[in-house]
Short mmCIF file of N, CA and C in Angstrom, two decimals:
data_model
loop_
_atom_site.label_atom_id
_atom_site.label_comp_id
_atom_site.label_asym_id
_atom_site.label_seq_id
_atom_site.Cartn_x
_atom_site.Cartn_y
_atom_site.Cartn_z
N MET A 1 106.75 141.97 103.39
CA MET A 1 106.62 140.85 102.49
C MET A 1 105.17 140.72 102.05
N GLN A 2 104.95 140.60 100.74
CA GLN A 2 103.62 140.53 100.19
C GLN A 2 103.12 139.08 100.17
N PRO A 3 101.82 138.89 100.44
CA PRO A 3 101.30 137.53 100.33
C PRO A 3 101.33 137.08 98.89
N LYS A 4 101.47 135.79 98.67
CA LYS A 4 101.50 135.22 97.34
C LYS A 4 100.11 135.28 96.74
N SER A 5 100.05 135.53 95.45
CA SER A 5 98.77 135.56 94.76
C SER A 5 98.26 134.16 94.58
N SER A 6 96.95 134.03 94.29
CA SER A 6 96.38 132.71 94.11
C SER A 6 96.98 132.00 92.90
N SER A 7 97.36 132.77 91.83
CA SER A 7 97.94 132.11 90.67
C SER A 7 99.31 131.53 91.04
N ASN A 8 100.06 132.22 91.88
CA ASN A 8 101.34 131.69 92.33
C ASN A 8 101.13 130.44 93.17
N HIS A 9 100.08 130.44 93.98
CA HIS A 9 99.76 129.25 94.78
C HIS A 9 99.47 128.06 93.87
N ASN A 10 98.75 128.27 92.76
CA ASN A 10 98.46 127.19 91.82
C ASN A 10 99.73 126.65 91.20
N GLN A 11 100.68 127.54 90.89
CA GLN A 11 101.97 127.10 90.33
C GLN A 11 102.70 126.21 91.33
N ILE A 12 102.71 126.61 92.58
CA ILE A 12 103.39 125.80 93.59
C ILE A 12 102.69 124.46 93.69
N SER A 13 101.38 124.41 93.62
CA SER A 13 100.66 123.14 93.68
C SER A 13 101.03 122.26 92.48
N TRP A 14 101.11 122.85 91.29
CA TRP A 14 101.51 122.09 90.13
C TRP A 14 102.93 121.54 90.31
N GLN A 15 103.81 122.42 90.79
CA GLN A 15 105.21 122.03 90.98
C GLN A 15 105.31 120.88 91.98
N ASP A 16 104.55 120.99 93.07
CA ASP A 16 104.56 119.94 94.08
C ASP A 16 103.97 118.63 93.53
N GLY A 17 102.91 118.74 92.73
CA GLY A 17 102.30 117.55 92.15
C GLY A 17 103.25 116.85 91.18
N ILE A 18 103.89 117.64 90.33
CA ILE A 18 104.86 117.06 89.37
C ILE A 18 105.99 116.39 90.14
N ALA A 19 106.51 117.07 91.15
CA ALA A 19 107.60 116.49 91.96
C ALA A 19 107.13 115.19 92.61
N PHE A 20 105.92 115.18 93.15
CA PHE A 20 105.39 113.99 93.80
C PHE A 20 105.39 112.77 92.89
N PHE A 21 104.88 112.94 91.65
CA PHE A 21 104.82 111.81 90.73
C PHE A 21 106.21 111.37 90.27
N LEU A 22 107.12 112.31 90.08
CA LEU A 22 108.49 111.93 89.72
C LEU A 22 109.19 111.23 90.87
N ILE A 23 108.97 111.72 92.09
CA ILE A 23 109.55 111.05 93.28
C ILE A 23 109.03 109.60 93.35
N LEU A 24 107.71 109.44 93.20
CA LEU A 24 107.16 108.07 93.19
C LEU A 24 107.84 107.20 92.14
N LEU A 25 107.99 107.71 90.96
CA LEU A 25 108.61 106.94 89.87
C LEU A 25 110.02 106.50 90.24
N PHE A 26 110.85 107.46 90.63
CA PHE A 26 112.27 107.15 90.85
C PHE A 26 112.52 106.33 92.11
N ILE A 27 111.81 106.64 93.18
CA ILE A 27 112.00 105.86 94.42
C ILE A 27 111.45 104.45 94.21
N TYR A 28 110.28 104.34 93.58
CA TYR A 28 109.71 103.02 93.33
C TYR A 28 110.64 102.15 92.48
N THR A 29 111.13 102.69 91.35
CA THR A 29 111.98 101.87 90.49
C THR A 29 113.29 101.50 91.18
N ALA A 30 113.87 102.44 91.93
CA ALA A 30 115.10 102.15 92.65
C ALA A 30 114.90 101.05 93.70
N VAL A 31 113.85 101.19 94.49
CA VAL A 31 113.56 100.19 95.53
C VAL A 31 113.27 98.83 94.89
N SER A 32 112.56 98.83 93.78
CA SER A 32 112.26 97.56 93.09
C SER A 32 113.56 96.90 92.61
N LYS A 33 114.46 97.68 92.07
CA LYS A 33 115.74 97.14 91.61
C LYS A 33 116.56 96.59 92.78
N LEU A 34 116.60 97.35 93.86
CA LEU A 34 117.37 96.92 95.03
C LEU A 34 116.75 95.73 95.75
N SER A 35 115.41 95.65 95.75
CA SER A 35 114.77 94.54 96.45
C SER A 35 114.93 93.21 95.70
N ASP A 36 115.15 93.26 94.39
CA ASP A 36 115.45 92.08 93.63
C ASP A 36 116.74 92.33 92.82
N PHE A 37 117.79 92.62 93.59
CA PHE A 37 119.06 93.07 92.99
C PHE A 37 119.65 92.00 92.07
N ASP A 38 119.52 90.74 92.43
CA ASP A 38 120.07 89.68 91.57
C ASP A 38 119.43 89.68 90.18
N GLN A 39 118.11 89.85 90.16
CA GLN A 39 117.38 89.91 88.88
C GLN A 39 117.79 91.17 88.10
N PHE A 40 117.88 92.30 88.77
CA PHE A 40 118.31 93.53 88.11
C PHE A 40 119.70 93.33 87.51
N GLN A 41 120.58 92.73 88.27
CA GLN A 41 121.96 92.52 87.80
C GLN A 41 121.97 91.56 86.59
N ARG A 42 121.17 90.49 86.63
CA ARG A 42 121.10 89.57 85.49
C ARG A 42 120.59 90.28 84.24
N GLN A 43 119.54 91.08 84.40
CA GLN A 43 118.98 91.82 83.25
C GLN A 43 119.99 92.82 82.67
N MET A 44 120.73 93.49 83.55
CA MET A 44 121.73 94.44 83.08
C MET A 44 122.83 93.74 82.31
N LYS A 45 123.22 92.54 82.77
CA LYS A 45 124.28 91.80 82.11
C LYS A 45 123.85 91.24 80.75
N LEU A 46 122.55 91.22 80.49
CA LEU A 46 122.05 90.80 79.18
C LEU A 46 122.02 91.94 78.17
N GLN A 47 122.23 93.16 78.65
CA GLN A 47 122.22 94.33 77.74
C GLN A 47 123.39 94.24 76.77
N THR A 48 123.16 94.72 75.57
CA THR A 48 124.23 94.69 74.56
C THR A 48 125.04 95.99 74.64
N ILE A 49 125.61 96.22 75.81
CA ILE A 49 126.51 97.35 76.04
C ILE A 49 127.80 96.78 76.62
N PRO A 50 128.88 97.55 76.54
CA PRO A 50 130.15 97.04 77.09
C PRO A 50 130.03 96.66 78.56
N VAL A 51 130.77 95.64 78.96
CA VAL A 51 130.72 95.11 80.32
C VAL A 51 131.06 96.20 81.34
N TRP A 52 132.04 97.05 81.05
CA TRP A 52 132.38 98.11 82.01
C TRP A 52 131.21 99.02 82.24
N MET A 53 130.40 99.29 81.18
CA MET A 53 129.23 100.15 81.34
C MET A 53 128.14 99.45 82.12
N GLN A 54 127.99 98.14 81.91
CA GLN A 54 127.04 97.37 82.69
C GLN A 54 127.33 97.48 84.18
N GLN A 55 128.61 97.34 84.53
CA GLN A 55 129.00 97.40 85.93
C GLN A 55 128.71 98.77 86.54
N ILE A 56 128.99 99.83 85.79
CA ILE A 56 128.70 101.19 86.28
C ILE A 56 127.21 101.36 86.51
N LEU A 57 126.38 100.92 85.55
CA LEU A 57 124.93 101.05 85.67
C LEU A 57 124.41 100.24 86.84
N ILE A 58 124.91 99.01 87.01
CA ILE A 58 124.48 98.18 88.11
C ILE A 58 124.77 98.84 89.44
N LEU A 59 125.93 99.42 89.57
CA LEU A 59 126.36 100.04 90.82
C LEU A 59 125.68 101.38 91.09
N PHE A 60 125.46 102.18 90.05
CA PHE A 60 125.04 103.55 90.27
C PHE A 60 123.59 103.88 89.95
N LEU A 61 122.96 103.13 89.06
CA LEU A 61 121.60 103.52 88.63
C LEU A 61 120.59 103.60 89.77
N PRO A 62 120.46 102.59 90.61
CA PRO A 62 119.49 102.72 91.72
C PRO A 62 119.82 103.91 92.63
N GLY A 63 121.09 104.13 92.90
CA GLY A 63 121.50 105.28 93.72
C GLY A 63 121.17 106.60 93.09
N VAL A 64 121.37 106.73 91.79
CA VAL A 64 121.06 107.96 91.08
C VAL A 64 119.55 108.20 91.11
N GLU A 65 118.77 107.13 90.98
CA GLU A 65 117.32 107.27 91.04
C GLU A 65 116.87 107.74 92.43
N ILE A 66 117.49 107.20 93.48
CA ILE A 66 117.16 107.64 94.84
C ILE A 66 117.57 109.08 95.06
N ILE A 67 118.76 109.44 94.61
CA ILE A 67 119.22 110.83 94.75
C ILE A 67 118.30 111.78 94.00
N THR A 68 117.84 111.36 92.82
CA THR A 68 116.91 112.21 92.04
C THR A 68 115.63 112.41 92.82
N GLY A 69 115.09 111.34 93.39
CA GLY A 69 113.88 111.46 94.21
C GLY A 69 114.09 112.39 95.40
N LEU A 70 115.23 112.27 96.06
CA LEU A 70 115.49 113.14 97.22
C LEU A 70 115.65 114.60 96.81
N LEU A 71 116.34 114.83 95.69
CA LEU A 71 116.47 116.22 95.22
C LEU A 71 115.12 116.85 94.87
N LEU A 72 114.24 116.02 94.35
CA LEU A 72 112.89 116.52 94.00
C LEU A 72 112.04 116.81 95.24
N ALA A 73 112.36 116.17 96.33
CA ALA A 73 111.54 116.27 97.55
C ALA A 73 111.67 117.61 98.24
N PHE A 74 112.74 118.32 98.02
CA PHE A 74 112.98 119.58 98.72
C PHE A 74 113.00 120.73 97.73
N THR A 75 112.27 121.79 98.08
CA THR A 75 112.11 122.92 97.17
C THR A 75 113.45 123.53 96.77
N HIS A 76 114.39 123.63 97.70
CA HIS A 76 115.68 124.29 97.39
C HIS A 76 116.58 123.42 96.49
N THR A 77 116.29 122.14 96.32
CA THR A 77 117.06 121.30 95.39
C THR A 77 116.20 120.76 94.24
N ARG A 78 114.97 121.20 94.19
CA ARG A 78 114.02 120.64 93.21
C ARG A 78 114.45 120.87 91.77
N LEU A 79 114.95 122.05 91.46
CA LEU A 79 115.33 122.32 90.07
C LEU A 79 116.42 121.38 89.60
N ILE A 80 117.39 121.11 90.47
CA ILE A 80 118.45 120.15 90.12
C ILE A 80 117.82 118.77 89.89
N GLY A 81 116.89 118.39 90.76
CA GLY A 81 116.18 117.12 90.61
C GLY A 81 115.39 117.04 89.31
N LEU A 82 114.77 118.13 88.94
CA LEU A 82 113.99 118.15 87.70
C LEU A 82 114.90 118.01 86.49
N TYR A 83 116.04 118.67 86.49
CA TYR A 83 117.00 118.52 85.39
C TYR A 83 117.54 117.11 85.34
N LEU A 84 117.87 116.55 86.50
CA LEU A 84 118.38 115.18 86.55
C LEU A 84 117.30 114.20 86.07
N SER A 85 116.06 114.44 86.46
CA SER A 85 114.95 113.63 86.02
C SER A 85 114.79 113.70 84.49
N ALA A 86 114.89 114.89 83.94
CA ALA A 86 114.78 115.06 82.48
C ALA A 86 115.92 114.34 81.76
N ILE A 87 117.11 114.41 82.31
CA ILE A 87 118.26 113.70 81.69
C ILE A 87 118.04 112.20 81.73
N LEU A 88 117.67 111.69 82.90
CA LEU A 88 117.43 110.25 83.01
C LEU A 88 116.30 109.78 82.10
N MET A 89 115.23 110.51 82.07
CA MET A 89 114.10 110.12 81.24
C MET A 89 114.44 110.22 79.75
N THR A 90 115.28 111.16 79.38
CA THR A 90 115.75 111.25 77.99
C THR A 90 116.59 110.01 77.63
N LEU A 91 117.46 109.60 78.53
CA LEU A 91 118.29 108.42 78.29
C LEU A 91 117.44 107.14 78.22
N PHE A 92 116.51 107.01 79.19
CA PHE A 92 115.64 105.83 79.21
C PHE A 92 114.77 105.78 77.94
N THR A 93 114.23 106.94 77.56
CA THR A 93 113.35 107.02 76.39
C THR A 93 114.16 106.71 75.11
N GLY A 94 115.39 107.20 75.07
CA GLY A 94 116.26 106.92 73.92
C GLY A 94 116.52 105.44 73.77
N TYR A 95 116.78 104.79 74.92
CA TYR A 95 116.98 103.32 74.89
C TYR A 95 115.74 102.60 74.35
N VAL A 96 114.58 102.98 74.85
CA VAL A 96 113.33 102.33 74.41
C VAL A 96 113.11 102.62 72.91
N ALA A 97 113.43 103.82 72.46
CA ALA A 97 113.28 104.13 71.03
C ALA A 97 114.19 103.23 70.19
N LEU A 98 115.41 102.99 70.66
CA LEU A 98 116.31 102.09 69.95
C LEU A 98 115.78 100.66 69.93
N VAL A 99 115.15 100.25 71.04
CA VAL A 99 114.53 98.92 71.08
C VAL A 99 113.41 98.84 70.04
N LEU A 100 112.59 99.91 69.94
CA LEU A 100 111.45 99.91 69.01
C LEU A 100 111.89 99.85 67.56
N ILE A 101 113.07 100.38 67.25
CA ILE A 101 113.55 100.31 65.84
C ILE A 101 114.45 99.11 65.63
N ASN A 102 114.43 98.17 66.59
CA ASN A 102 115.20 96.94 66.49
C ASN A 102 116.70 97.15 66.36
N TYR A 103 117.23 98.12 67.07
CA TYR A 103 118.65 98.41 67.04
C TYR A 103 119.45 97.30 67.72
N PHE A 104 118.91 96.71 68.77
CA PHE A 104 119.62 95.71 69.58
C PHE A 104 119.20 94.30 69.16
N GLU A 105 120.16 93.37 69.30
CA GLU A 105 119.85 91.95 69.02
C GLU A 105 118.93 91.40 70.09
N GLN A 106 119.18 91.72 71.34
CA GLN A 106 118.33 91.29 72.42
C GLN A 106 117.93 92.51 73.23
N THR A 107 116.72 92.47 73.84
CA THR A 107 116.21 93.63 74.51
C THR A 107 115.62 93.32 75.86
N PRO A 108 116.50 92.99 76.82
CA PRO A 108 115.97 92.77 78.16
C PRO A 108 115.57 94.10 78.81
N CYS A 109 114.63 94.03 79.70
CA CYS A 109 114.18 95.25 80.40
C CYS A 109 114.66 95.13 81.85
N SER A 110 115.51 96.06 82.24
CA SER A 110 116.04 96.04 83.61
C SER A 110 115.35 97.08 84.46
N CYS A 111 114.16 97.46 84.07
CA CYS A 111 113.38 98.43 84.84
C CYS A 111 112.88 97.74 86.11
N GLY A 112 112.49 98.55 87.05
CA GLY A 112 112.04 97.98 88.32
C GLY A 112 110.52 97.85 88.40
N GLY A 113 110.07 96.91 89.21
CA GLY A 113 108.66 96.78 89.54
C GLY A 113 107.76 96.45 88.37
N VAL A 114 106.54 96.98 88.44
CA VAL A 114 105.55 96.68 87.41
C VAL A 114 105.87 97.32 86.07
N ILE A 115 106.77 98.28 86.06
CA ILE A 115 107.13 98.95 84.81
C ILE A 115 107.71 97.97 83.80
N LYS A 116 108.42 96.96 84.32
CA LYS A 116 109.05 95.97 83.41
C LYS A 116 108.02 95.11 82.69
N ILE A 117 106.76 95.09 83.11
CA ILE A 117 105.77 94.27 82.42
C ILE A 117 105.11 95.02 81.24
N LEU A 118 105.40 96.30 81.09
CA LEU A 118 104.85 97.06 79.98
C LEU A 118 105.47 96.56 78.68
N GLY A 119 104.71 96.57 77.62
CA GLY A 119 105.29 96.34 76.29
C GLY A 119 106.16 97.54 75.91
N TRP A 120 106.97 97.36 74.88
CA TRP A 120 107.90 98.45 74.55
C TRP A 120 107.22 99.72 74.08
N LYS A 121 106.12 99.59 73.34
CA LYS A 121 105.39 100.79 72.90
C LYS A 121 104.79 101.51 74.10
N ALA A 122 104.18 100.77 75.01
CA ALA A 122 103.60 101.36 76.21
C ALA A 122 104.70 101.96 77.07
N HIS A 123 105.84 101.30 77.13
CA HIS A 123 106.99 101.81 77.87
C HIS A 123 107.45 103.14 77.29
N PHE A 124 107.48 103.25 75.97
CA PHE A 124 107.86 104.48 75.30
C PHE A 124 106.93 105.62 75.65
N VAL A 125 105.62 105.36 75.60
CA VAL A 125 104.64 106.37 75.96
C VAL A 125 104.77 106.77 77.42
N PHE A 126 104.95 105.79 78.29
CA PHE A 126 105.18 106.02 79.71
C PHE A 126 106.38 106.95 79.94
N ASN A 127 107.48 106.61 79.28
CA ASN A 127 108.70 107.42 79.43
C ASN A 127 108.51 108.84 78.89
N ILE A 128 107.84 108.96 77.74
CA ILE A 128 107.61 110.28 77.16
C ILE A 128 106.77 111.12 78.14
N PHE A 129 105.76 110.50 78.73
CA PHE A 129 104.93 111.20 79.70
C PHE A 129 105.79 111.77 80.84
N PHE A 130 106.64 110.95 81.42
CA PHE A 130 107.47 111.42 82.54
C PHE A 130 108.57 112.38 82.10
N LEU A 131 109.05 112.25 80.86
CA LEU A 131 109.99 113.22 80.34
C LEU A 131 109.29 114.58 80.20
N LEU A 132 108.10 114.59 79.62
CA LEU A 132 107.34 115.85 79.47
C LEU A 132 106.98 116.43 80.85
N LEU A 133 106.68 115.59 81.79
CA LEU A 133 106.37 116.04 83.16
C LEU A 133 107.61 116.73 83.76
N SER A 134 108.79 116.19 83.54
CA SER A 134 110.03 116.78 84.02
C SER A 134 110.26 118.14 83.38
N ILE A 135 110.07 118.21 82.08
CA ILE A 135 110.25 119.49 81.36
C ILE A 135 109.23 120.51 81.81
N LEU A 136 108.00 120.12 82.00
CA LEU A 136 106.97 121.00 82.51
C LEU A 136 107.33 121.50 83.90
N GLY A 137 107.85 120.62 84.74
CA GLY A 137 108.29 121.01 86.08
C GLY A 137 109.40 122.07 86.03
N ILE A 138 110.37 121.90 85.11
CA ILE A 138 111.44 122.88 84.96
C ILE A 138 110.85 124.22 84.52
N TYR A 139 109.93 124.17 83.57
CA TYR A 139 109.29 125.41 83.07
C TYR A 139 108.56 126.12 84.21
N ILE A 140 107.73 125.40 84.95
CA ILE A 140 106.96 126.00 86.07
C ILE A 140 107.90 126.54 87.13
N PHE A 141 108.94 125.80 87.49
CA PHE A 141 109.88 126.22 88.51
C PHE A 141 110.55 127.55 88.07
N ASN A 142 111.01 127.61 86.84
CA ASN A 142 111.67 128.81 86.36
C ASN A 142 110.71 129.97 86.23
N ARG A 143 109.49 129.71 85.78
CA ARG A 143 108.49 130.78 85.65
C ARG A 143 108.15 131.33 87.05
N GLU A 144 108.02 130.46 88.02
CA GLU A 144 107.73 130.89 89.37
C GLU A 144 108.89 131.74 89.92
N ARG A 145 110.09 131.33 89.64
CA ARG A 145 111.24 132.07 90.12
C ARG A 145 111.31 133.46 89.49
N ARG A 146 111.04 133.52 88.16
CA ARG A 146 111.03 134.85 87.48
C ARG A 146 109.94 135.73 88.04
N THR A 147 108.76 135.17 88.33
CA THR A 147 107.64 135.92 88.87
C THR A 147 107.99 136.46 90.26
N ALA A 148 108.68 135.66 91.04
CA ALA A 148 109.07 136.06 92.41
C ALA A 148 110.05 137.22 92.38
N TRP A 149 110.86 137.28 91.33
CA TRP A 149 111.88 138.35 91.25
C TRP A 149 111.28 139.67 90.79
N HIS A 150 110.08 139.63 90.20
CA HIS A 150 109.47 140.88 89.69
C HIS A 150 108.47 141.44 90.62
#
């Protein structure tokens, strides 16, 4: 077995750093929602989406965020976590984009923790940042895997 090159070591460090920040994001928001579950539930019920969808999101969103964080924490499940992170961030960013173009009559924020105090434009930039971080993580993970095979 050959030792890893220093460039490969840097890729692993980038991958770990990206995973770390995404884990912080998803675990923090999930714990914030669960710690004030009544408030999260009230905010979700104010969304202008069908009631059945509200119930699904109330029940599953914090759990999906925790699962995403856990998948990101382990190298052998990290790629799945990165894809799930990218999907979630795409959905969250899409919602904020619709808010910014005034698509909804009312726009409650059911985000967790301090994220809910961001204005919608700042929220959009925040989400884009984490979406791009997820995509970069997927790219680095796949590049590292291709390099390991050669």
